[in-house]
Amino acid sequence: MGVSTKQLRELYDDMVTARYYEERLQEEYLEGKQPAFDISAGPIPGELHLAAGQEAAAAGVCRHLRDDDVVTAPHRPHHIAIAKGVDLKRMTAEIFGRETGLSKGKGGHMHLFDPDVGFACSGIIAEGVPPAVGAGLAAEKRNEDSVAVAFLGEGAVNQGAFLESLNLAAVRDLPVVFVVEDNDWAISMPKDRVTDVEDASQRADGFDLPGRRVDHDDALAVYEAADEAIGRARHRNGPTLLEVQTHRRMGHFMGDPEGYRPEEDQEAAQARDSIESLAEDMRDHGIEEETLGEIRSEAEDRVDEAIEWAKDQPEPEPEDAYDDVFVNPPSGVTDSEPDHTLAGGDD
Ligand SMILES: Cc1ncc(C[n+]2csc(CCOP(=O)(O)OP(=O)(O)O)c2C)c(N)n1
Ligand SMILES: [Mg+2]
């Protein structure tokens, strides 16, 4: 497929937005956490998993999707959420634990849900895969042409839920695309220590569905491969497993000293930047440097505005802690003051 200038600009926009967004989150995250790393301190308490180096996988896939298509993502979700069109302000407020966040500040950065654009993510590895198959099944039952995409890491492919999902999607010819972001590491675990299957895309063979691997995190290569996979799902020709080699430019999470990681591996990840290679492709298409700069500065303005807005938002009220948490609240949970003994009782 040939790509238009507009498509190139859109891919670049998603990718630079995600990269700059995470650079800004890093700054905010580190506030108050130094000198000894205190994970609970600062405006973003808890873990923060960044996806710098993986933007091509998200943009290349999600740019083929509509709002009524469903995406499930793992614990490293920002690049995917941005590419799927999740509201940047409400997502940022959620990451900062504010009341106007997507889940009223109760989810945090690993649990972002935006039903307006069909996006959900989870900190539980491979958790999003069966629900994506469910969304594909729902689309089929409703006779709609929407599709579902499940993103997961190469470490998550060893979860049983993933293999069961491949099987069900294949046998029912469901409109689902499984996208494996292979960044070579599952925290500190290299993939060859947990599986003898070199490429996750080979797993497709065991379920008689197409498996395809894009060897580099090259946005255009991903865009083309995803066009075929998503077209196949949308035209009711069944699921595809698409694997993208990415490069983890950072630690597993913020504060990870990466003592387990060989220096050459870190250097290789830094040396290859899919954003810079897309910029090269754009120059080859005759797109001016000035245009690239404009896309970047508009993205930066949008991100800065979202972060400033989010930081101004109110914190949730303690008495609302149990709202939206239980369908049938257990005894002791009322609309009034939360009973803190429930969290750490002896029974
Ligand atoms: C079911 C489950 N098991 C273990 C964990 C702890 N855990 C968090 S991230 C992670 C590694 C995931 O690796 P991968 O799927 O390759 O994703 P990446 O972090 O590289 O993006 C693990 C084991 C978890 N969150 N959920
Ligand atoms: Mg990984």
Short mmCIF file of C-alpha atoms and ligand atoms in Angstrom, two decimals:
data_model
loop_
_atom_site.label_atom_id
_atom_site.label_comp_id
_atom_site.label_asym_id
_atom_site.label_seq_id
_atom_site.Cartn_x
_atom_site.Cartn_y
_atom_site.Cartn_z
CA MET A 1 0.00 0.00 0.00
CA GLY A 2 1.19 3.55 -0.66
CA VAL A 3 0.93 6.03 2.18
CA SER A 4 -0.28 9.59 1.78
CA THR A 5 1.28 12.68 3.32
CA LYS A 6 -1.73 12.91 5.62
CA GLN A 7 -1.22 9.35 6.87
CA LEU A 8 2.46 10.00 7.51
CA ARG A 9 1.65 13.15 9.43
CA GLU A 10 -0.91 11.32 11.56
CA LEU A 11 1.54 8.55 12.44
CA TYR A 12 4.22 11.07 13.34
CA ASP A 13 1.75 13.09 15.39
CA ASP A 14 0.75 10.07 17.50
CA MET A 15 4.34 9.03 18.02
CA VAL A 16 5.77 12.41 19.00
CA THR A 17 2.75 13.08 21.22
CA ALA A 18 3.34 9.81 23.10
CA ARG A 19 7.09 10.39 23.41
CA TYR A 20 6.75 13.95 24.68
CA TYR A 21 3.87 12.97 26.97
CA GLU A 22 6.04 10.39 28.66
CA GLU A 23 9.00 12.76 28.90
CA ARG A 24 6.75 15.19 30.77
CA LEU A 25 5.32 12.41 32.96
CA GLN A 26 8.88 11.43 33.92
CA GLU A 27 9.56 14.93 35.19
CA GLU A 28 6.34 15.02 37.16
CA TYR A 29 6.87 11.51 38.48
CA LEU A 30 10.33 12.23 39.89
CA GLU A 31 9.10 15.22 41.85
CA GLY A 32 9.48 14.44 45.56
CA LYS A 33 10.79 10.89 44.99
CA GLN A 34 14.49 11.75 45.35
CA PRO A 35 17.16 11.38 46.75
CA ALA A 36 16.29 7.87 47.97
CA PHE A 37 13.66 6.60 45.56
CA ASP A 38 10.36 6.83 47.43
CA ILE A 39 7.75 5.23 45.20
CA SER A 40 4.79 6.54 47.17
CA ALA A 41 5.87 10.21 47.12
CA GLY A 42 5.08 12.98 44.66
CA PRO A 43 2.19 13.84 42.37
CA ILE A 44 2.19 10.39 40.66
CA PRO A 45 2.51 7.79 43.43
CA GLY A 46 3.11 4.13 42.58
CA GLU A 47 4.70 2.53 39.55
CA LEU A 48 5.03 4.16 36.14
CA HIS A 49 5.76 2.02 33.06
CA LEU A 50 6.87 4.03 30.05
CA ALA A 51 6.81 2.92 26.44
CA ALA A 52 9.50 5.08 24.85
CA GLY A 53 10.71 3.09 21.82
CA GLN A 54 7.40 1.29 21.27
CA GLU A 55 5.36 4.12 19.71
CA ALA A 56 5.46 2.68 16.18
CA ALA A 57 3.50 -0.41 17.23
CA ALA A 58 0.68 1.68 18.70
CA ALA A 59 0.41 4.30 15.98
CA GLY A 60 0.85 1.84 13.11
CA VAL A 61 -2.04 -0.29 14.38
CA CYS A 62 -4.45 2.21 15.93
CA ARG A 63 -4.44 4.59 12.96
CA HIS A 64 -6.55 1.95 11.16
CA LEU A 65 -9.16 1.86 13.91
CA ARG A 66 -12.45 3.66 14.50
CA ASP A 67 -13.98 4.79 17.79
CA ASP A 68 -16.31 1.78 17.82
CA ASP A 69 -13.36 -0.64 17.57
CA VAL A 70 -12.14 -1.97 20.90
CA VAL A 71 -8.54 -1.92 22.13
CA THR A 72 -7.24 -3.61 25.24
CA ALA A 73 -3.72 -2.76 26.38
CA PRO A 74 -1.34 -3.91 29.12
CA HIS A 75 0.41 -2.06 31.95
CA ARG A 76 2.49 0.02 29.49
CA PRO A 77 -0.47 1.79 27.93
CA HIS A 78 0.12 5.49 27.18
CA HIS A 79 1.32 5.22 23.56
CA ILE A 80 -1.61 2.94 22.73
CA ALA A 81 -4.18 5.10 24.56
CA ILE A 82 -2.95 8.20 22.73
CA ALA A 83 -3.07 6.47 19.34
CA LYS A 84 -6.60 5.19 20.07
CA GLY A 85 -7.72 8.75 20.82
CA VAL A 86 -8.27 8.53 24.58
CA ASP A 87 -9.04 11.97 26.02
CA LEU A 88 -5.60 13.30 26.98
CA LYS A 89 -6.82 15.57 29.77
CA ARG A 90 -8.96 12.99 31.54
CA MET A 91 -6.25 10.34 31.10
CA THR A 92 -3.69 12.66 32.67
CA ALA A 93 -6.04 13.51 35.52
CA GLU A 94 -6.42 9.77 36.11
CA ILE A 95 -2.65 9.27 36.23
CA PHE A 96 -2.45 12.12 38.77
CA GLY A 97 -5.25 10.49 40.81
CA ARG A 98 -7.71 13.37 40.33
CA GLU A 99 -11.48 13.33 40.61
CA THR A 100 -12.03 14.28 36.95
CA GLY A 101 -9.84 11.41 35.74
CA LEU A 102 -11.25 8.67 33.52
CA SER A 103 -12.03 6.54 36.59
CA LYS A 104 -12.34 9.40 39.08
CA GLY A 105 -8.70 8.89 40.07
CA LYS A 106 -9.19 5.32 41.31
CA GLY A 107 -7.43 3.49 38.49
CA GLY A 108 -4.09 5.17 37.99
CA HIS A 109 -1.81 4.82 35.02
CA MET A 110 -2.27 1.04 34.50
CA HIS A 111 -6.06 1.14 34.65
CA LEU A 112 -7.33 3.59 32.07
CA PHE A 113 -10.83 3.11 30.67
CA ASP A 114 -12.41 5.28 28.02
CA PRO A 115 -15.66 3.80 26.68
CA ASP A 116 -16.07 6.75 24.26
CA VAL A 117 -13.23 5.37 22.16
CA GLY A 118 -13.33 1.71 23.26
CA PHE A 119 -10.12 1.63 25.27
CA ALA A 120 -9.19 -0.34 28.40
CA CYS A 121 -5.91 -1.44 29.97
CA SER A 122 -4.82 -3.48 32.95
CA GLY A 123 -1.81 -4.11 35.16
CA ILE A 124 -2.56 -7.84 35.13
CA ILE A 125 -0.48 -9.47 32.42
CA ALA A 126 -2.54 -10.78 29.45
CA GLU A 127 -5.73 -9.72 31.25
CA GLY A 128 -6.99 -7.75 28.26
CA VAL A 129 -6.75 -10.61 25.80
CA PRO A 130 -9.91 -12.61 26.64
CA PRO A 131 -12.07 -9.42 26.82
CA ALA A 132 -10.84 -8.46 23.33
CA VAL A 133 -12.03 -11.85 22.09
CA GLY A 134 -15.32 -11.14 23.87
CA ALA A 135 -15.58 -7.80 22.07
CA GLY A 136 -14.95 -9.59 18.76
CA LEU A 137 -17.64 -12.12 19.59
CA ALA A 138 -20.07 -9.31 20.49
CA ALA A 139 -19.39 -7.57 17.17
CA GLU A 140 -20.06 -10.81 15.33
CA LYS A 141 -23.31 -11.47 17.26
CA ARG A 142 -24.51 -7.93 16.63
CA ASN A 143 -23.57 -8.21 12.99
CA GLU A 144 -21.39 -5.10 13.21
CA ASP A 145 -18.14 -4.58 11.33
CA SER A 146 -16.16 -3.33 14.33
CA VAL A 147 -12.97 -5.15 15.32
CA ALA A 148 -11.07 -5.74 18.56
CA VAL A 149 -7.33 -5.46 19.10
CA ALA A 150 -5.49 -6.89 22.09
CA PHE A 151 -1.99 -5.51 22.74
CA LEU A 152 0.34 -7.55 24.95
CA GLY A 153 4.05 -7.93 25.65
CA GLU A 154 6.24 -10.84 24.53
CA GLY A 155 6.37 -11.97 28.17
CA ALA A 156 2.58 -12.18 28.33
CA VAL A 157 2.35 -14.66 25.44
CA ASN A 158 3.25 -17.42 27.89
CA GLN A 159 0.03 -16.89 29.83
CA GLY A 160 -2.61 -19.56 29.29
CA ALA A 161 -5.29 -16.91 28.77
CA PHE A 162 -3.51 -15.75 25.61
CA LEU A 163 -3.35 -19.24 24.11
CA GLU A 164 -6.98 -19.95 24.97
CA SER A 165 -7.93 -16.66 23.36
CA LEU A 166 -6.06 -17.51 20.16
CA ASN A 167 -7.88 -20.81 20.02
CA LEU A 168 -11.36 -19.36 20.54
CA ALA A 169 -10.81 -16.50 18.11
CA ALA A 170 -9.50 -18.92 15.47
CA VAL A 171 -12.19 -21.55 15.78
CA ARG A 172 -14.93 -18.88 15.68
CA ASP A 173 -13.19 -16.75 13.01
CA LEU A 174 -13.61 -13.71 15.22
CA PRO A 175 -12.65 -10.16 14.18
CA VAL A 176 -9.70 -9.86 16.54
CA VAL A 177 -6.09 -8.82 16.01
CA PHE A 178 -3.52 -9.81 18.63
CA VAL A 179 -0.57 -7.43 18.69
CA VAL A 180 2.55 -8.57 20.53
CA GLU A 181 5.02 -5.81 21.35
CA ASP A 182 8.30 -7.69 21.64
CA ASN A 183 10.69 -5.46 23.59
CA ASP A 184 12.91 -8.46 24.46
CA TRP A 185 12.35 -8.16 28.20
CA ALA A 186 9.70 -9.09 30.73
CA ILE A 187 10.93 -6.95 33.62
CA SER A 188 14.44 -8.48 33.98
CA MET A 189 13.64 -11.72 32.13
CA PRO A 190 14.91 -12.21 28.56
CA LYS A 191 12.50 -14.24 26.49
CA ASP A 192 14.88 -17.11 25.69
CA ARG A 193 14.89 -18.07 29.37
CA VAL A 194 11.14 -18.68 29.43
CA THR A 195 10.34 -20.11 26.03
CA ASP A 196 12.02 -22.00 23.18
CA VAL A 197 9.70 -20.35 20.66
CA GLU A 198 11.84 -17.65 19.10
CA ASP A 199 9.07 -15.47 17.69
CA ALA A 200 5.66 -15.11 19.29
CA SER A 201 4.13 -14.92 15.81
CA GLN A 202 4.97 -18.64 15.40
CA ARG A 203 2.35 -19.41 18.05
CA ALA A 204 -0.27 -18.69 15.41
CA ASP A 205 0.70 -21.91 13.61
CA GLY A 206 -0.63 -23.98 16.49
CA PHE A 207 -4.08 -22.47 16.04
CA ASP A 208 -4.18 -22.27 12.25
CA LEU A 209 -4.38 -18.52 12.02
CA PRO A 210 -2.01 -16.13 10.23
CA GLY A 211 1.02 -15.00 12.20
CA ARG A 212 3.17 -12.14 11.01
CA ARG A 213 6.23 -10.53 12.50
CA VAL A 214 7.44 -7.01 11.73
CA ASP A 215 11.14 -7.16 12.46
CA HIS A 216 11.74 -3.52 13.23
CA ASP A 217 9.71 -0.92 15.02
CA ASP A 218 9.26 0.86 11.72
CA ALA A 219 5.96 2.76 11.72
CA LEU A 220 5.32 2.27 8.01
CA ALA A 221 6.02 -1.46 8.11
CA VAL A 222 3.67 -1.81 11.09
CA TYR A 223 1.07 0.37 9.38
CA GLU A 224 1.10 -1.86 6.30
CA ALA A 225 1.01 -5.13 8.23
CA ALA A 226 -1.80 -3.81 10.44
CA ASP A 227 -3.76 -2.68 7.40
CA GLU A 228 -3.88 -6.27 6.21
CA ALA A 229 -4.65 -7.75 9.65
CA ILE A 230 -7.36 -5.25 10.54
CA GLY A 231 -8.85 -5.42 7.04
CA ARG A 232 -9.01 -9.18 7.40
CA ALA A 233 -10.85 -8.87 10.72
CA ARG A 234 -13.19 -6.14 9.48
CA HIS A 235 -14.14 -8.17 6.42
CA ARG A 236 -14.90 -11.16 8.61
CA ASN A 237 -11.99 -13.25 7.41
CA GLY A 238 -10.78 -14.09 10.91
CA PRO A 239 -8.11 -13.16 13.43
CA THR A 240 -4.40 -12.45 12.96
CA LEU A 241 -1.44 -12.51 15.30
CA LEU A 242 0.88 -9.60 14.59
CA GLU A 243 4.19 -9.26 16.38
CA VAL A 244 6.29 -6.11 16.33
CA GLN A 245 9.92 -5.93 17.41
CA THR A 246 10.27 -2.85 19.55
CA HIS A 247 13.08 -1.42 21.65
CA ARG A 248 12.69 -0.66 25.32
CA ARG A 249 14.57 2.60 25.67
CA MET A 250 14.02 2.76 29.44
CA GLY A 251 13.83 0.52 32.46
CA HIS A 252 10.85 -1.73 33.11
CA PHE A 253 9.41 1.03 35.27
CA MET A 254 10.65 4.37 36.49
CA GLY A 255 13.35 3.81 39.09
CA ASP A 256 14.49 0.48 37.59
CA PRO A 257 18.33 0.52 37.82
CA GLU A 258 18.48 -2.17 35.06
CA GLY A 259 21.45 -3.92 36.63
CA TYR A 260 20.40 -7.09 34.79
CA ARG A 261 20.61 -5.53 31.33
CA PRO A 262 23.80 -5.71 29.22
CA GLU A 263 25.10 -2.32 28.21
CA GLU A 264 25.12 -3.29 24.50
CA ASP A 265 21.40 -3.99 24.69
CA GLN A 266 20.71 -0.58 26.16
CA GLU A 267 22.92 1.07 23.57
CA ALA A 268 21.21 -0.80 20.71
CA ALA A 269 17.82 0.42 21.92
CA GLN A 270 19.05 4.01 22.08
CA ALA A 271 20.67 3.79 18.65
CA ARG A 272 17.42 2.88 16.91
CA ASP A 273 14.58 5.34 17.22
CA SER A 274 11.43 4.66 15.23
CA ILE A 275 10.41 8.32 15.51
CA GLU A 276 13.61 9.44 13.82
CA SER A 277 13.27 6.78 11.11
CA LEU A 278 9.70 7.89 10.39
CA ALA A 279 10.93 11.49 10.15
CA GLU A 280 13.46 10.28 7.54
CA ASP A 281 10.67 8.56 5.58
CA MET A 282 8.67 11.79 5.71
CA ARG A 283 11.60 13.83 4.39
CA ASP A 284 11.90 11.29 1.56
CA HIS A 285 8.22 11.94 0.81
CA GLY A 286 9.05 15.64 0.46
CA ILE A 287 7.66 16.75 3.82
CA GLU A 288 9.53 19.83 4.98
CA GLU A 289 11.51 20.10 8.20
CA GLU A 290 9.28 23.00 9.17
CA THR A 291 6.17 20.79 8.97
CA LEU A 292 7.81 18.20 11.23
CA GLY A 293 8.62 20.96 13.70
CA GLU A 294 5.05 22.24 13.61
CA ILE A 295 3.63 18.78 14.33
CA ARG A 296 6.02 18.43 17.27
CA SER A 297 5.29 21.82 18.75
CA GLU A 298 1.51 21.39 18.44
CA ALA A 299 1.83 18.01 20.16
CA GLU A 300 3.91 19.56 22.93
CA ASP A 301 1.34 22.31 23.47
CA ARG A 302 -1.48 19.77 23.72
CA VAL A 303 0.48 17.67 26.22
CA ASP A 304 1.56 20.65 28.35
CA GLU A 305 -2.02 21.88 28.43
CA ALA A 306 -3.34 18.46 29.50
CA ILE A 307 -0.75 18.21 32.28
CA GLU A 308 -1.39 21.72 33.56
CA TRP A 309 -5.14 21.07 33.49
CA ALA A 310 -4.80 17.75 35.31
CA LYS A 311 -2.63 19.23 38.06
CA ASP A 312 -5.32 21.83 38.74
CA GLN A 313 -8.05 19.24 39.19
CA PRO A 314 -9.41 18.38 42.64
CA GLU A 315 -8.38 15.28 44.55
CA PRO A 316 -11.19 12.77 45.19
CA GLU A 317 -12.98 13.06 48.54
CA PRO A 318 -12.04 10.27 51.00
CA GLU A 319 -15.74 9.55 51.63
CA ASP A 320 -16.14 8.64 47.94
CA ALA A 321 -13.53 5.88 48.19
CA TYR A 322 -16.04 3.05 47.79
CA ASP A 323 -18.21 4.68 45.10
CA ASP A 324 -18.22 2.74 41.83
CA VAL A 325 -16.16 -0.03 43.43
CA PHE A 326 -18.81 -2.59 44.41
CA VAL A 327 -21.99 -3.63 42.59
CA ASN A 328 -23.39 -5.08 45.81
CA PRO A 329 -21.41 -3.47 48.63
CA PRO A 330 -20.45 -5.95 51.37
CA SER A 331 -21.68 -5.19 54.86
CA GLY A 332 -19.75 -2.36 56.46
CA VAL A 333 -19.46 -0.44 53.18
CA THR A 334 -21.91 2.42 53.16
CA ASP A 335 -22.26 5.76 51.48
CA SER A 336 -20.81 7.39 54.57
CA GLU A 337 -17.33 7.29 56.09
CA PRO A 338 -15.21 4.35 54.73
CA ASP A 339 -14.44 1.67 57.32
CA HIS A 340 -10.64 1.39 57.11
CA THR A 341 -10.59 -1.85 59.12
CA LEU A 342 -11.96 -3.58 55.99
CA ALA A 343 -8.69 -3.02 54.16
CA GLY A 344 -6.46 -4.74 56.70
CA GLY A 345 -8.65 -6.81 59.01
CA ASP A 346 -7.55 -10.00 60.78
CA ASP A 347 -10.09 -12.31 59.14
C1 LIG B 1 -0.65 -12.12 35.97
C2 LIG B 1 0.56 -11.29 36.31
N1 LIG B 1 1.73 -11.90 36.60
C3 LIG B 1 2.82 -11.18 36.90
C4 LIG B 1 2.75 -9.80 36.91
C5 LIG B 1 3.99 -8.97 37.23
N2 LIG B 1 4.49 -8.35 35.98
C6 LIG B 1 4.26 -7.06 35.70
S1 LIG B 1 4.92 -6.61 34.21
C7 LIG B 1 5.55 -8.15 33.96
C8 LIG B 1 6.35 -8.46 32.73
C9 LIG B 1 5.59 -8.28 31.48
O1 LIG B 1 6.44 -8.45 30.38
P1 LIG B 1 5.92 -8.21 28.93
O2 LIG B 1 4.62 -8.92 28.74
O3 LIG B 1 7.01 -8.56 28.00
O4 LIG B 1 5.60 -6.65 28.90
P2 LIG B 1 6.62 -5.42 29.04
O5 LIG B 1 6.72 -5.08 30.49
O6 LIG B 1 7.90 -5.82 28.46
O7 LIG B 1 5.96 -4.32 28.27
C10 LIG B 1 5.24 -9.00 35.02
C11 LIG B 1 5.66 -10.42 35.11
C12 LIG B 1 1.51 -9.20 36.62
N3 LIG B 1 1.37 -7.87 36.60
N4 LIG B 1 0.42 -9.95 36.29
MG MG B 2 8.40 -7.33 27.13
#
